Amino acid sequence: MSEKRDWDHGKNDGVHDNLEGHGVKTNGGPDASAEEYGKTNGDRAMTARNDGLKGATGDVTDGEELRAFIERDLLPGLELASVDPTEPIVVRRQPPEWIRLGAGNYAGVFTHPKLADWVVKVYAPGREGFEAETEVYRRLGEHPAFASCKLSAEASGHRYLVLKRLRGKTLYQCMLDRTRIAPRVIADIDEALDYAKSKGLYPHDVHGKNVMQHEGRGIVVDVSDFLKTEPCRMWDDLKGAYHRFYVPYLSKLPFPIPEWMMDGVRKGYRLIRGNRK
């Protein structure tokens, strides 16, 4: 089994970012696009105060440079709250120059035009998982089907990870808009999960909203629960449904599958799987 593939899932800027990536479980859309952000006064101010970065839209790659930028420009103006442990965290305040990609069960994920290839995942106070996710990324290292972790740190009362930015479309969204899901995508994800197991991890919560395809290849976007040791059949069940129903029937439908139907399938699956435990 190869641990490297001859493709790069971060090259096509035309493909939208997945908001569930990096453990951010949310059905909402982005709060602002990079294009909208580029029209703000904040962008002009940041461009003028370049501070040794690579340019207004260039990537910041040096670890210490990333840390200094984040801890100076994001964290002091960021306020996250854990209002209800059963609900997503709340972003009460953020610097206007930064773009929020999503707010999930544990953390908020933010980006900036100067960080073309990176996102910053900031954990809310009182939410667990930071140490576990850091360990997962340490074990995974570099693999093309997973994000890599550039930095794990704590400052200004915030714990945060700097992760490689993943781009693509979730398999759930592919079903909604009739984007073809190639067998290669399923095989890639299978290979990636086997690789994770070889590193002593336990793939968990791998479902249609937590895996993507980009340029015909498969990507796993949420590894935050990979230290949980209890069995999880989500991926095996999804893979079985792909071969049993999608390939012979659903892939040939002349119309997209409505979201209400997909949501019904998801809820029915959870009910059935829960009753089998």
Short mmCIF file of C-alpha atoms in Angstrom, two decimals, residues 59-268:
data_model
loop_
_atom_site.label_atom_id
_atom_site.label_comp_id
_atom_site.label_asym_id
_atom_site.label_seq_id
_atom_site.Cartn_x
_atom_site.Cartn_y
_atom_site.Cartn_z
CA ASP A 59 0.74 31.82 1.41
CA VAL A 60 2.43 32.04 4.80
CA THR A 61 4.43 28.84 5.20
CA ASP A 62 7.04 29.37 7.91
CA GLY A 63 5.94 27.94 11.28
CA GLU A 64 7.10 30.86 13.42
CA GLU A 65 5.67 33.31 10.91
CA LEU A 66 2.32 31.53 11.08
CA ARG A 67 2.34 31.54 14.87
CA ALA A 68 3.18 35.25 15.07
CA PHE A 69 0.52 36.17 12.53
CA ILE A 70 -2.23 34.14 14.22
CA GLU A 71 -1.38 35.19 17.76
CA ARG A 72 -1.17 38.85 16.78
CA ASP A 73 -4.05 39.20 14.32
CA LEU A 74 -6.62 36.50 15.13
CA LEU A 75 -6.59 35.33 18.73
CA PRO A 76 -6.74 38.68 20.62
CA GLY A 77 -9.93 39.64 18.77
CA LEU A 78 -11.57 36.21 18.89
CA GLU A 79 -14.26 35.18 21.38
CA LEU A 80 -15.68 31.66 21.31
CA ALA A 81 -18.28 30.35 23.73
CA SER A 82 -19.47 26.89 24.70
CA VAL A 83 -23.09 27.73 25.48
CA ASP A 84 -24.52 24.21 25.33
CA PRO A 85 -22.30 21.10 25.31
CA THR A 86 -24.76 19.34 22.99
CA GLU A 87 -24.77 22.18 20.42
CA PRO A 88 -22.11 23.75 18.18
CA ILE A 89 -19.90 26.39 19.74
CA VAL A 90 -20.78 30.08 19.31
CA VAL A 91 -18.46 32.63 17.69
CA ARG A 92 -19.28 35.87 19.50
CA ARG A 93 -16.52 38.01 18.08
CA GLN A 94 -13.80 37.72 15.44
CA PRO A 95 -11.42 40.13 13.72
CA PRO A 96 -13.00 41.59 10.56
CA GLU A 97 -10.03 40.60 8.41
CA TRP A 98 -10.60 36.90 9.08
CA ILE A 99 -13.11 34.63 7.34
CA ARG A 100 -15.03 32.06 9.36
CA LEU A 101 -15.40 28.80 7.44
CA GLY A 102 -17.52 27.09 10.07
CA ALA A 103 -18.32 26.53 13.72
CA GLY A 104 -18.77 22.96 14.88
CA ASN A 105 -19.07 20.82 17.98
CA TYR A 106 -15.61 21.60 19.32
CA ALA A 107 -14.11 24.54 17.50
CA GLY A 108 -14.32 27.29 14.92
CA VAL A 109 -12.29 27.22 11.72
CA PHE A 110 -10.95 30.44 10.24
CA THR A 111 -8.88 31.49 7.28
CA HIS A 112 -7.36 34.64 5.82
CA PRO A 113 -6.36 35.58 2.25
CA LYS A 114 -2.74 35.57 3.37
CA LEU A 115 -3.14 31.93 4.41
CA ALA A 116 -4.04 30.49 1.02
CA ASP A 117 -3.12 26.92 1.96
CA TRP A 118 -3.90 26.88 5.70
CA VAL A 119 -6.82 27.08 8.11
CA VAL A 120 -6.78 27.79 11.82
CA LYS A 121 -8.94 25.57 14.03
CA VAL A 122 -9.53 27.22 17.41
CA TYR A 123 -11.10 25.19 20.21
CA ALA A 124 -13.75 26.81 22.39
CA PRO A 125 -13.10 27.02 26.15
CA GLY A 126 -14.33 23.92 27.93
CA ARG A 127 -14.58 21.76 24.81
CA GLU A 128 -12.50 18.60 24.82
CA GLY A 129 -10.59 17.09 21.92
CA PHE A 130 -7.62 19.40 21.34
CA GLU A 131 -4.98 17.03 22.72
CA ALA A 132 -6.57 14.00 21.03
CA GLU A 133 -6.74 15.67 17.62
CA THR A 134 -3.16 16.87 17.94
CA GLU A 135 -2.10 13.28 18.60
CA VAL A 136 -4.10 11.98 15.63
CA TYR A 137 -2.35 14.39 13.25
CA ARG A 138 1.04 13.51 14.80
CA ARG A 139 0.45 9.83 14.00
CA LEU A 140 -0.90 10.48 10.50
CA GLY A 141 2.04 12.64 9.46
CA GLU A 142 1.99 13.40 5.74
CA HIS A 143 -0.56 11.56 3.62
CA PRO A 144 -2.38 12.97 0.55
CA ALA A 145 -5.82 11.87 1.74
CA PHE A 146 -5.57 13.74 5.06
CA ALA A 147 -4.81 17.27 6.14
CA SER A 148 -1.46 17.76 7.84
CA CYS A 149 -0.93 19.73 11.02
CA LYS A 150 1.59 22.54 10.71
CA LEU A 151 1.28 23.84 14.26
CA SER A 152 -0.42 23.02 17.56
CA ALA A 153 -0.21 25.73 20.20
CA GLU A 154 -1.90 27.68 22.97
CA ALA A 155 -1.92 31.47 23.38
CA SER A 156 -4.21 34.22 24.70
CA GLY A 157 -6.36 31.57 26.37
CA HIS A 158 -6.96 29.78 23.05
CA ARG A 159 -5.85 26.31 21.94
CA TYR A 160 -5.48 26.06 18.18
CA LEU A 161 -4.26 23.93 15.28
CA VAL A 162 -2.96 25.13 11.92
CA LEU A 163 -4.06 22.61 9.31
CA LYS A 164 -3.51 22.17 5.60
CA ARG A 165 -6.52 23.54 3.78
CA LEU A 166 -8.61 20.84 2.11
CA ARG A 167 -10.65 21.58 -0.99
CA GLY A 168 -13.29 19.46 -2.63
CA LYS A 169 -16.90 18.37 -2.45
CA THR A 170 -18.37 16.02 0.14
CA LEU A 171 -19.89 12.79 -1.11
CA TYR A 172 -23.15 13.95 0.49
CA GLN A 173 -23.12 17.07 -1.70
CA CYS A 174 -22.20 14.98 -4.74
CA MET A 175 -25.39 12.99 -4.22
CA LEU A 176 -27.43 16.18 -4.02
CA ASP A 177 -26.13 17.73 -7.26
CA ARG A 178 -25.49 14.52 -9.25
CA THR A 179 -21.72 14.83 -9.32
CA ARG A 180 -20.41 11.39 -10.24
CA ILE A 181 -18.58 9.53 -7.47
CA ALA A 182 -15.93 7.38 -9.13
CA PRO A 183 -14.85 3.99 -7.72
CA ARG A 184 -11.33 5.43 -7.39
CA VAL A 185 -12.64 7.83 -4.72
CA ILE A 186 -13.98 4.95 -2.61
CA ALA A 187 -10.74 3.01 -3.03
CA ASP A 188 -8.68 6.03 -2.01
CA ILE A 189 -10.68 6.48 1.19
CA ASP A 190 -10.39 2.77 1.95
CA GLU A 191 -6.62 2.99 1.51
CA ALA A 192 -6.43 6.09 3.70
CA LEU A 193 -8.38 4.45 6.52
CA ASP A 194 -6.15 1.37 6.33
CA TYR A 195 -3.16 3.70 6.59
CA ALA A 196 -4.69 5.33 9.69
CA LYS A 197 -5.21 1.90 11.27
CA SER A 198 -1.56 1.07 10.59
CA LYS A 199 -0.69 4.10 12.73
CA GLY A 200 -2.68 2.78 15.68
CA LEU A 201 -5.79 4.86 14.98
CA TYR A 202 -9.45 3.84 14.85
CA PRO A 203 -11.36 5.52 11.99
CA HIS A 204 -14.59 6.78 13.51
CA ASP A 205 -17.53 8.82 12.26
CA VAL A 206 -16.51 8.45 8.60
CA HIS A 207 -19.67 9.24 6.66
CA GLY A 208 -20.77 11.13 3.55
CA LYS A 209 -20.32 14.56 5.07
CA ASN A 210 -16.82 13.79 6.38
CA VAL A 211 -15.25 12.53 3.16
CA MET A 212 -14.71 14.41 -0.08
CA GLN A 213 -13.59 13.97 -3.63
CA HIS A 214 -11.28 16.35 -5.46
CA GLU A 215 -10.16 15.88 -9.05
CA GLY A 216 -11.36 12.27 -8.95
CA ARG A 217 -9.53 11.30 -5.74
CA GLY A 218 -10.82 10.61 -2.23
CA ILE A 219 -10.08 12.71 0.87
CA VAL A 220 -10.91 12.19 4.56
CA VAL A 221 -11.70 15.53 6.15
CA ASP A 222 -12.54 14.80 9.80
CA VAL A 223 -10.17 12.82 12.00
CA SER A 224 -11.10 14.35 15.35
CA ASP A 225 -12.58 11.08 16.67
CA PHE A 226 -9.85 8.70 15.45
CA LEU A 227 -8.68 7.88 18.98
CA LYS A 228 -12.05 6.47 19.98
CA THR A 229 -11.73 2.71 20.27
CA GLU A 230 -15.36 1.62 20.07
CA PRO A 231 -16.36 -0.01 16.76
CA CYS A 232 -17.84 2.22 14.06
CA ARG A 233 -19.39 0.75 10.90
CA MET A 234 -20.31 4.01 9.18
CA TRP A 235 -17.75 3.76 6.41
CA ASP A 236 -18.33 0.04 5.78
CA ASP A 237 -22.07 0.69 5.54
CA LEU A 238 -21.59 3.66 3.22
CA LYS A 239 -19.22 1.66 1.01
CA GLY A 240 -21.74 -1.18 0.86
CA ALA A 241 -24.53 1.21 -0.13
CA TYR A 242 -22.26 2.68 -2.83
CA HIS A 243 -21.73 -0.70 -4.51
CA ARG A 244 -25.23 -2.05 -3.89
CA PHE A 245 -27.37 0.99 -4.68
CA TYR A 246 -25.36 3.90 -6.05
CA VAL A 247 -23.45 2.24 -8.88
CA PRO A 248 -26.31 0.21 -10.40
CA TYR A 249 -29.21 2.60 -9.69
CA LEU A 250 -28.67 6.02 -8.11
CA SER A 251 -25.79 7.06 -10.37
CA LYS A 252 -28.09 6.63 -13.37
CA LEU A 253 -30.95 8.81 -12.12
CA PRO A 254 -31.70 11.72 -14.49
CA PHE A 255 -32.41 14.09 -11.59
CA PRO A 256 -30.63 15.06 -8.35
CA ILE A 257 -31.70 13.41 -5.11
CA PRO A 258 -33.65 15.89 -2.95
CA GLU A 259 -32.06 16.89 0.33
CA TRP A 260 -35.15 15.90 2.32
CA MET A 261 -34.74 12.34 1.02
CA MET A 262 -31.03 12.27 1.87
CA ASP A 263 -31.78 13.61 5.33
CA GLY A 264 -34.44 10.93 5.80
CA VAL A 265 -31.97 8.22 4.84
CA ARG A 266 -29.44 9.64 7.30
CA LYS A 267 -31.93 9.72 10.17
CA GLY A 268 -33.23 6.25 9.33
#
